Tab-separated table of C-alpha atoms in Angstrom:
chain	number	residue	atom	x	y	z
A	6	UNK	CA	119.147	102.176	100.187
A	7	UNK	CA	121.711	103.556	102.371
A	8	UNK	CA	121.488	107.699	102.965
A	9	UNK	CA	123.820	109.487	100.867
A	10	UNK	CA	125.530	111.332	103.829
A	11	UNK	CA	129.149	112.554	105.021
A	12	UNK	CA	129.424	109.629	107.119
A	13	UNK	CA	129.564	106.345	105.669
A	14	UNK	CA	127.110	104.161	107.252
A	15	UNK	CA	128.111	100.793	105.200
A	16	UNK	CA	129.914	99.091	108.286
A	17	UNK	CA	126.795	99.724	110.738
A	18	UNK	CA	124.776	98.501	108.149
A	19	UNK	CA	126.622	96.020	107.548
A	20	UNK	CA	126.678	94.779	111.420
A	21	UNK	CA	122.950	95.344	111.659
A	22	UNK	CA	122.063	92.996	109.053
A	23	UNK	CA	123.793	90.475	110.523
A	24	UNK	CA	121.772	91.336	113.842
A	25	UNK	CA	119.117	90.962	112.148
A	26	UNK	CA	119.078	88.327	109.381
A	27	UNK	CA	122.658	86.788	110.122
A	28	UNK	CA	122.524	82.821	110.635
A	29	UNK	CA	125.211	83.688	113.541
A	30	UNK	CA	124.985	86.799	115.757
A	31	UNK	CA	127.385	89.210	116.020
A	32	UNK	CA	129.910	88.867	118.650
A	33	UNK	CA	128.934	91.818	120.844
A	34	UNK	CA	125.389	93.624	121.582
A	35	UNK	CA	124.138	96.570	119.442
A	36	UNK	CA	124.080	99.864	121.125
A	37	UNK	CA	122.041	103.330	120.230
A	38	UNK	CA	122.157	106.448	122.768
A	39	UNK	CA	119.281	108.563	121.249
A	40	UNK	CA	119.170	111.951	122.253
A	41	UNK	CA	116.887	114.552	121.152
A	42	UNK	CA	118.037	116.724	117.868
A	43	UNK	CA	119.924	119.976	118.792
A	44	UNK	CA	122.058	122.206	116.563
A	45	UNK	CA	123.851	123.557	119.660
A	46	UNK	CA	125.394	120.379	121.021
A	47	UNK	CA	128.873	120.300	120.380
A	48	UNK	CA	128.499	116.919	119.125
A	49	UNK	CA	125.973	117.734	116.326
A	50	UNK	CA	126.077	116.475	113.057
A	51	UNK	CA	124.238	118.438	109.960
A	52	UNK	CA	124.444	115.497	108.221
A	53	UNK	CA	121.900	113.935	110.853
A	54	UNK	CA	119.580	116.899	109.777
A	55	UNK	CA	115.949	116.474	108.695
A	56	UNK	CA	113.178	118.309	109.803
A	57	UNK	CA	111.340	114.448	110.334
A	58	UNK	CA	114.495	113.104	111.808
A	59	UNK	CA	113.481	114.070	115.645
A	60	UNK	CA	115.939	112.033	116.975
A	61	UNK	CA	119.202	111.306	116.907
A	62	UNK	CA	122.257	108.948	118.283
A	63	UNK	CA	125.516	110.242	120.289
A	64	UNK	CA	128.338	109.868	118.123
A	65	UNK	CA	129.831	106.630	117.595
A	66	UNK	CA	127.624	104.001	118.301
A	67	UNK	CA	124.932	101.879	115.737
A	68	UNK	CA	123.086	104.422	114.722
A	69	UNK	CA	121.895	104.962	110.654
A	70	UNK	CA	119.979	108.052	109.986
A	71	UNK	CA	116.174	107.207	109.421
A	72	UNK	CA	113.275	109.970	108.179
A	73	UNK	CA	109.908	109.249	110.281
A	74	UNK	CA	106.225	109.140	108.492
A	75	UNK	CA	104.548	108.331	112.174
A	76	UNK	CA	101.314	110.015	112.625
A	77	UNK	CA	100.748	108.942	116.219
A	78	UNK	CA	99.398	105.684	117.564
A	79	UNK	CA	95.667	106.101	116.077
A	80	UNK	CA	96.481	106.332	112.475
A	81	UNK	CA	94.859	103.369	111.961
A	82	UNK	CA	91.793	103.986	113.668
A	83	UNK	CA	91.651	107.462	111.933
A	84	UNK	CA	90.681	105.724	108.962
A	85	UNK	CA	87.749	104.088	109.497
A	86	UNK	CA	86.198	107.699	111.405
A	87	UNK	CA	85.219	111.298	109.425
A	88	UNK	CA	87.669	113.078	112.128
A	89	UNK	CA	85.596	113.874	114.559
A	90	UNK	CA	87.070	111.291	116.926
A	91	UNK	CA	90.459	113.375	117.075
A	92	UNK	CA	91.855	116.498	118.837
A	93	UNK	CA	95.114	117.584	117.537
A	94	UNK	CA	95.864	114.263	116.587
A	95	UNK	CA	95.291	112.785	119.519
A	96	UNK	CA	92.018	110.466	119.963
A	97	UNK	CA	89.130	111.231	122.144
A	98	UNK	CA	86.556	109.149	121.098
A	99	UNK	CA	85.480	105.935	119.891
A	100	UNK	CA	84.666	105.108	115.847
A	101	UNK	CA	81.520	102.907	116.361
A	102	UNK	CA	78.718	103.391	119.074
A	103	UNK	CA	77.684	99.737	118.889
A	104	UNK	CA	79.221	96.315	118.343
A	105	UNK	CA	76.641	95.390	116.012
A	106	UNK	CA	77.936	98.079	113.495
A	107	UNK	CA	80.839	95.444	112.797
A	108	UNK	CA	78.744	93.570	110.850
A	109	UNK	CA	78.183	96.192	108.000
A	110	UNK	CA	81.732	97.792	108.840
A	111	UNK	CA	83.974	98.330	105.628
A	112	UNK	CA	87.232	98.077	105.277
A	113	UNK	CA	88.577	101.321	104.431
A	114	UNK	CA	91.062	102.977	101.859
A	115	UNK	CA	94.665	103.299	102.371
A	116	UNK	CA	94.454	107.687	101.434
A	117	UNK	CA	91.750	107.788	104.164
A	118	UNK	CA	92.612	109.272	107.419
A	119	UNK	CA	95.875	109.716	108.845
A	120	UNK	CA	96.783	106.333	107.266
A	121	UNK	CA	96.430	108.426	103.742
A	122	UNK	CA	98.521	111.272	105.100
A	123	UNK	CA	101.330	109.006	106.057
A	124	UNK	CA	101.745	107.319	102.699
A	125	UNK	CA	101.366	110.547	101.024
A	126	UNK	CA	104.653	112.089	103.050
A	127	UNK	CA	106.466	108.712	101.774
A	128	UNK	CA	106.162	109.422	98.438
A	129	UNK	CA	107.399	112.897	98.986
A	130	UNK	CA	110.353	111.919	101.065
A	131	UNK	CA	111.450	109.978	98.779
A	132	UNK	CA	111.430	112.881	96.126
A	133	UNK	CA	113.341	114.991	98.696
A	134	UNK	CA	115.862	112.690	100.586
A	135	UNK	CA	118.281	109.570	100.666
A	136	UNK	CA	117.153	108.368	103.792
A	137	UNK	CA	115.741	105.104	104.478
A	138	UNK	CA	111.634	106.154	105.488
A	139	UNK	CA	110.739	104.343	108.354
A	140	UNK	CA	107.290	102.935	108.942
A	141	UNK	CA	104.085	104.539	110.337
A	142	UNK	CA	103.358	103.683	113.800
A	143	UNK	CA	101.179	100.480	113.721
A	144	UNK	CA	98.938	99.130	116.038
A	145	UNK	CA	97.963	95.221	116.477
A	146	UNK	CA	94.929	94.694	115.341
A	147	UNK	CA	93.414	93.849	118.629
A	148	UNK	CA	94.543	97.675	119.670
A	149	UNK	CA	92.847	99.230	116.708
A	150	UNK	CA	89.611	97.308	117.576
A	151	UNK	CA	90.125	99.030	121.521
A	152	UNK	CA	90.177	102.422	119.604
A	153	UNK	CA	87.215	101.582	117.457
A	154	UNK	CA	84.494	100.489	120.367
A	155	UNK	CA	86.623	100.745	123.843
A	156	UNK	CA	88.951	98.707	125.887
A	157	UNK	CA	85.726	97.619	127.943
A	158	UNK	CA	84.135	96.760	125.193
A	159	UNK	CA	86.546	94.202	123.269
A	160	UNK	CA	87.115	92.643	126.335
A	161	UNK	CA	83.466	91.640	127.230
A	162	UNK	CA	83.130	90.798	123.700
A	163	UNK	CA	85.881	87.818	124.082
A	164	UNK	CA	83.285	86.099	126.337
A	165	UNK	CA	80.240	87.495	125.283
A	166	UNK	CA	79.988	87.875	121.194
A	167	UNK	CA	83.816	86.024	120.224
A	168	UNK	CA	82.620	84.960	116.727
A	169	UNK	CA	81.904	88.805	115.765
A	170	UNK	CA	84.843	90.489	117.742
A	171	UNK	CA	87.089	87.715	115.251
A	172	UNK	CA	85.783	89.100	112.368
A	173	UNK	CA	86.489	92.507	113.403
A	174	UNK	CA	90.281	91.309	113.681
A	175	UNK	CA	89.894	89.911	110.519
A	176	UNK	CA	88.913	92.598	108.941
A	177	UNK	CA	91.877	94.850	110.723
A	178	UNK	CA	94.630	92.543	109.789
A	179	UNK	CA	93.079	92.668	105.894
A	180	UNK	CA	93.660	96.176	106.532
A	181	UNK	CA	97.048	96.300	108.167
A	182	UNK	CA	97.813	94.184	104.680
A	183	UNK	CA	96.546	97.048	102.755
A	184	UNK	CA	98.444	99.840	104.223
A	185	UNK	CA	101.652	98.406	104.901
A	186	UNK	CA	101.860	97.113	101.060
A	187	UNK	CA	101.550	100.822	99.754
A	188	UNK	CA	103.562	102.203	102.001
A	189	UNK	CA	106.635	99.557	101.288
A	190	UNK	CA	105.754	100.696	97.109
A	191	UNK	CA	105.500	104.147	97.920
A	192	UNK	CA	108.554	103.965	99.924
A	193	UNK	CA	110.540	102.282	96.413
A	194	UNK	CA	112.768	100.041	98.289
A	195	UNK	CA	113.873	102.334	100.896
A	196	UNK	CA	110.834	101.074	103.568
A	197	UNK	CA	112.338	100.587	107.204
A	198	UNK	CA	109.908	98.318	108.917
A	199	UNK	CA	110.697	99.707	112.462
A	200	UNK	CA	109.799	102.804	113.577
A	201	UNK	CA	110.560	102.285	117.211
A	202	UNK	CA	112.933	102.566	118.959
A	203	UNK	CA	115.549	104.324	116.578
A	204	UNK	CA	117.160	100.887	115.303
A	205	UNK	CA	117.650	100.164	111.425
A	206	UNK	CA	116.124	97.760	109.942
A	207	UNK	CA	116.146	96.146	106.136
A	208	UNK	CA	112.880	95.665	104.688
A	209	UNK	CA	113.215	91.922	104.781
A	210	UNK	CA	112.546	92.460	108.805
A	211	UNK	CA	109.021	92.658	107.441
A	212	UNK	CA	107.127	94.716	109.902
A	213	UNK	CA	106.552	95.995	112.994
A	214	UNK	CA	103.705	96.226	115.142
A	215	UNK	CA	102.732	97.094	118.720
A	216	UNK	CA	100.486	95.360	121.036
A	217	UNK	CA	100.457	96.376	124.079
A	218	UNK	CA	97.494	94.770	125.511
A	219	UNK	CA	98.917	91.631	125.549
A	220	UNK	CA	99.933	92.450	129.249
A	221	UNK	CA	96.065	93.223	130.119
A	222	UNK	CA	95.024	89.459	128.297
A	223	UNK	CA	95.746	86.038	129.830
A	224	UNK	CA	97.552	83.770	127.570
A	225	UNK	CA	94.507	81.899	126.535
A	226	UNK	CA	93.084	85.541	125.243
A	227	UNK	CA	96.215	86.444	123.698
A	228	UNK	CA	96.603	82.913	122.039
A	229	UNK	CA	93.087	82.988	121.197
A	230	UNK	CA	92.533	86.509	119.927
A	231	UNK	CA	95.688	88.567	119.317
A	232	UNK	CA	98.238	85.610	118.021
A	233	UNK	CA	96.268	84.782	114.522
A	234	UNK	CA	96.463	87.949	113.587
A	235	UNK	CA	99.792	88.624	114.128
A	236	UNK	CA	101.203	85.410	112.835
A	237	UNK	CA	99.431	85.793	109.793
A	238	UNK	CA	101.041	89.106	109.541
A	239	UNK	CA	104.281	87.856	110.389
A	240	UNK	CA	103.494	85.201	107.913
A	241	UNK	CA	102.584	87.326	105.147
A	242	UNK	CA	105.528	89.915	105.288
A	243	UNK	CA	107.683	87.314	105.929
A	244	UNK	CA	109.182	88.689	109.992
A	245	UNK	CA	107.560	90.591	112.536
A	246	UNK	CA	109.263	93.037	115.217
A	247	UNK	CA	107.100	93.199	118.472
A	248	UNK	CA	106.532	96.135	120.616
A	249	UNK	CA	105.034	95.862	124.293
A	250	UNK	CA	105.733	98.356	126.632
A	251	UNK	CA	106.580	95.250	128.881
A	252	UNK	CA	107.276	91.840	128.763
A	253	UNK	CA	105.564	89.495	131.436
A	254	UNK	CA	106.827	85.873	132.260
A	255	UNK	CA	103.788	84.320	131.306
A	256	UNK	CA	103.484	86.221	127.819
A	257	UNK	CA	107.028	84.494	126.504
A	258	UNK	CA	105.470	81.145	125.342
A	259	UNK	CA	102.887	83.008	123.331
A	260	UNK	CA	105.548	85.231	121.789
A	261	UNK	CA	107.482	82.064	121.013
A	262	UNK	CA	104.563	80.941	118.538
A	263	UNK	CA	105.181	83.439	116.554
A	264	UNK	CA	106.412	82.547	112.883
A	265	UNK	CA	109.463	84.570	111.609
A	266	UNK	CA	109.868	86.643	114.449
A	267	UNK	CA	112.624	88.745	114.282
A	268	UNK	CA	112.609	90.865	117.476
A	269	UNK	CA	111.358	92.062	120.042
A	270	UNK	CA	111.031	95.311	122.125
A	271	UNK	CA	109.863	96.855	125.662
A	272	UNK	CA	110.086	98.733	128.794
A	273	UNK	CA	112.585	96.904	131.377
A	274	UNK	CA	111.089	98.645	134.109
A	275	UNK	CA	108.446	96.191	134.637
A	276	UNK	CA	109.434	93.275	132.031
A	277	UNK	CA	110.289	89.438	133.041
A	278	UNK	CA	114.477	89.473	133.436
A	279	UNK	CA	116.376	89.873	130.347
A	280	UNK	CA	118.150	86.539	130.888
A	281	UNK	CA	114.798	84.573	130.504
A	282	UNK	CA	113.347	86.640	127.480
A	283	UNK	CA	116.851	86.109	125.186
A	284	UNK	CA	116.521	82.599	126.871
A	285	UNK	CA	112.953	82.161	125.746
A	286	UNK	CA	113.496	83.862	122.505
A	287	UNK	CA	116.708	82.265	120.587
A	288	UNK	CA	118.022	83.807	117.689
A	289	UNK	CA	115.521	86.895	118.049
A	290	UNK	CA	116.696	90.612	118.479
A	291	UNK	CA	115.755	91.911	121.859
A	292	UNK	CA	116.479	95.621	121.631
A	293	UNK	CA	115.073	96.968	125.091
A	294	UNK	CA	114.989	100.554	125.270
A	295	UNK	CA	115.920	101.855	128.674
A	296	UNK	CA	113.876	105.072	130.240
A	297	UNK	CA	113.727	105.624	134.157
A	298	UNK	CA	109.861	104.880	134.738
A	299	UNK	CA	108.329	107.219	137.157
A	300	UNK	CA	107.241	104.721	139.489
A	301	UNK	CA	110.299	102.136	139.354
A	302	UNK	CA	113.723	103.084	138.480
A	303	UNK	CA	117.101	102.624	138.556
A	304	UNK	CA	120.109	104.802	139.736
A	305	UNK	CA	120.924	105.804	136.535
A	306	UNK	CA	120.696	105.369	132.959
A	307	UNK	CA	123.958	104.195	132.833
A	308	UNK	CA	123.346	101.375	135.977
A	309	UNK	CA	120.660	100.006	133.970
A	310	UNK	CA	122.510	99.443	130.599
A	311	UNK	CA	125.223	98.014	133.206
A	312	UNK	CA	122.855	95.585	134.384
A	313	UNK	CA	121.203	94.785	130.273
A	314	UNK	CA	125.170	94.356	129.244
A	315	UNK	CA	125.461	92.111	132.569
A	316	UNK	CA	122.816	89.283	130.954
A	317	UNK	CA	124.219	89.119	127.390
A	318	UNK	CA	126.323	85.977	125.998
A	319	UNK	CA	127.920	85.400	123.136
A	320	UNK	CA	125.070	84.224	120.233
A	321	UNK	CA	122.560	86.097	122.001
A	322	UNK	CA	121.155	89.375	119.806
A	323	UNK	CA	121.054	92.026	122.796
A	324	UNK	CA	120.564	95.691	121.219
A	325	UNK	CA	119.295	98.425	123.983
A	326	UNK	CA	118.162	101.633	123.485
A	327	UNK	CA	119.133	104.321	125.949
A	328	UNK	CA	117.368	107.231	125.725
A	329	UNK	CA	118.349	111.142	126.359
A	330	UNK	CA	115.867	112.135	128.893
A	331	UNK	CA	114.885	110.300	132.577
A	332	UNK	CA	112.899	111.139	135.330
A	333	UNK	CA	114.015	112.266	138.795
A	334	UNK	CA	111.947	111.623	141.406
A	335	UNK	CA	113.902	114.113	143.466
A	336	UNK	CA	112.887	116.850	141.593
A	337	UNK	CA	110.556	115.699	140.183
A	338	UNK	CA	110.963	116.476	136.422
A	339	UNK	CA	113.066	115.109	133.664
A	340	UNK	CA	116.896	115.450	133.567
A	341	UNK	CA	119.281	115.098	130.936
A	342	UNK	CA	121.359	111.966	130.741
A	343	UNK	CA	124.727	111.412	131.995
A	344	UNK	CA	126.145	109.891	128.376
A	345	UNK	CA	129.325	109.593	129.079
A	346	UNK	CA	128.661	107.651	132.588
A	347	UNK	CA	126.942	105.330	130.180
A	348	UNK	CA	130.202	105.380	127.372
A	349	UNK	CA	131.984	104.187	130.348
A	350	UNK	CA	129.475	101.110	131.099
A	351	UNK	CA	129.816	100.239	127.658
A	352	UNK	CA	133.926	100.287	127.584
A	353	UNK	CA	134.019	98.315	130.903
A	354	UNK	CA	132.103	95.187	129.023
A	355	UNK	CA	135.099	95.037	126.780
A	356	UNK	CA	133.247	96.560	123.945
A	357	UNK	CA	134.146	99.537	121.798
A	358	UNK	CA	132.355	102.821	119.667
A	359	UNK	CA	132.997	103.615	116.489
């Protein structure tokens, strides 16, 4: 369901699903400019106004409206603790002291923990708004299992105990099920499987998850530990979006195994060339999101969607991100972003805003 707004949204829609689920792609790249909410900007829109909307596009470009339900990175882990692991939300300790717990460990309820508290604001949204809801933030399962006993800790165990650390994963993608199936029926057919970065999606996208530890795992680790449980999510929702906050070489033939994928997403600053992941990937969304990293960066926001718009083809399904805020090493602090320097990238390829 489309939100019942003062603009009409049915044409962006209507181009995303084809980005998405279209048997051709659409003849140009997808582009959002997400900048932060503010009611002063000349260029604000009440009808982009929710107090879980944090975000929203510049005018004219592919943006739909979306209401967020994520509860930080560690929602998942939250479940399986009593709360003493967090600090404002954010975590500061591990679940279980020992690996041996796994053998006894439960798989939890969907209420408990932050998990519950996301599903719960669902159902309420969709008592109190239009929008589509988009999903909680969700961790791989191999992340969730760092959270639960340490980084350290699940990566000795891929040499040292492998038969128990897989049934730990096991049991994490049996929950990942769990919670992602109430959310979707709490969410009554307005569930938008990605929650970052601010691109619709239709709920047959399936999901989205982040694993970000892929870049820390060789490909026989990844393959090994990490890719059964995320094809068999893929499988069982029927698509998967990927999140990793970069994109080595060596990672795109494992990514490639993945049944129904439907996208991908990272970090250019440190990612394998955009050319060889839309070449790796056919017929998959790469929507890059594009944020000066503090330690490599470009000129400008706009000279990096320059070089992005620079690497797409007709049939490929290029959508970045550019977001409102990058760093200056100059000064040292953030800066706003120049957004009609990067308009005028996006005319100069031809292409047009709504």
């Amino acid at each position: 369901m489309l939100p019942e707004l003062h603009k009409d949204y049915t044409q962006t829609a209507e181009f995303l699903r084809r980005m998405w689920l279209g048997e051709t792609a659409p003849s140009r790249p997808g582009l959002i400019m997400n900048d932060s909410v503010n009611p002063n900007d000349p260029d604000y829109d009440p009808s982009c106004g929710h107090p879980l909307m944090p975000t929203r596009a510049i005018n004219g470009d592919d943006y739909i409206p979306q209401v967020d339900t994520n509860n930080g990175p560690n929602a998942m882990a939250s479940a399986f603790g009593d709360g003493s692991q967090m600090a404002e939300r954010h975590w500061v300790d591990k679940v279980l002291e020992d690996f041996s717990e796994i053998d006894t460990l439960e798989k939890p309820k969907v209420t408990s923990g932050l998990v519950g508290e996301a599903i719960e604001k669902t159902r309420e949204l969709v008592k109190t708004t239009e929008f589509s809801i988009r999903s909680l933030d969700l961790q791989s399962p191999i992340t969730v299992a760092t959270q639960l006993l340490g980084v350290s800790e699940i990566f000795t165990a891929m040499y040292d105990d492998p038969k128990r650390l897989h049934k730990l994963l096991d049991l994490l993608t049996d929950f990942t099920i769990d919670v992602i199936e109430a959310q979707r029926e709490a969410a009554q057919g307005r569930f938008a499987p990605v929650y970052w970065p601010w691109l619709w999606s239709p709920g047959e996208v399936g999901i989205e998850l982040s694993d970000d530890y892929m870049l820390s795992l060789s490909p026989e680790q990844f393959d090994e530990f990490s890719l059964p449980c995320l094809s068999r999510l893929a499988e069982h929702f029927g698509g998967l979006f990927l999140h990793s906050c970069s994109i080595y070489e060596r990672n795109l033939p494992s990514i490639a195994k993945i049944p129904n994928l439907r996208g991908v997403n990272s970090d250019l600053s440190m990612s394998a060339p955009i050319r060889n992941i839309l070449d790796a990937l056919p017929g998959v969304v790469y929507s890059p999101h594009i944020y000066m990293n503090k330690e490599i960066s470009r000129p400008s926001q706009a000279e990096w969607l320059r070089e992005i718009l620079s690497a797409w083809r007709l049939g490929d399904r290029l959508f970045p991100c550019v977001i409102g805020v990058i760093y200056d090493d100059s000064t040292q602090a953030d800066r706003r972003t120049d957004w009609e320097a990067v308009k005028q990238v996006w005319f100069e390829h031809g292409l047009e805003l709504k």
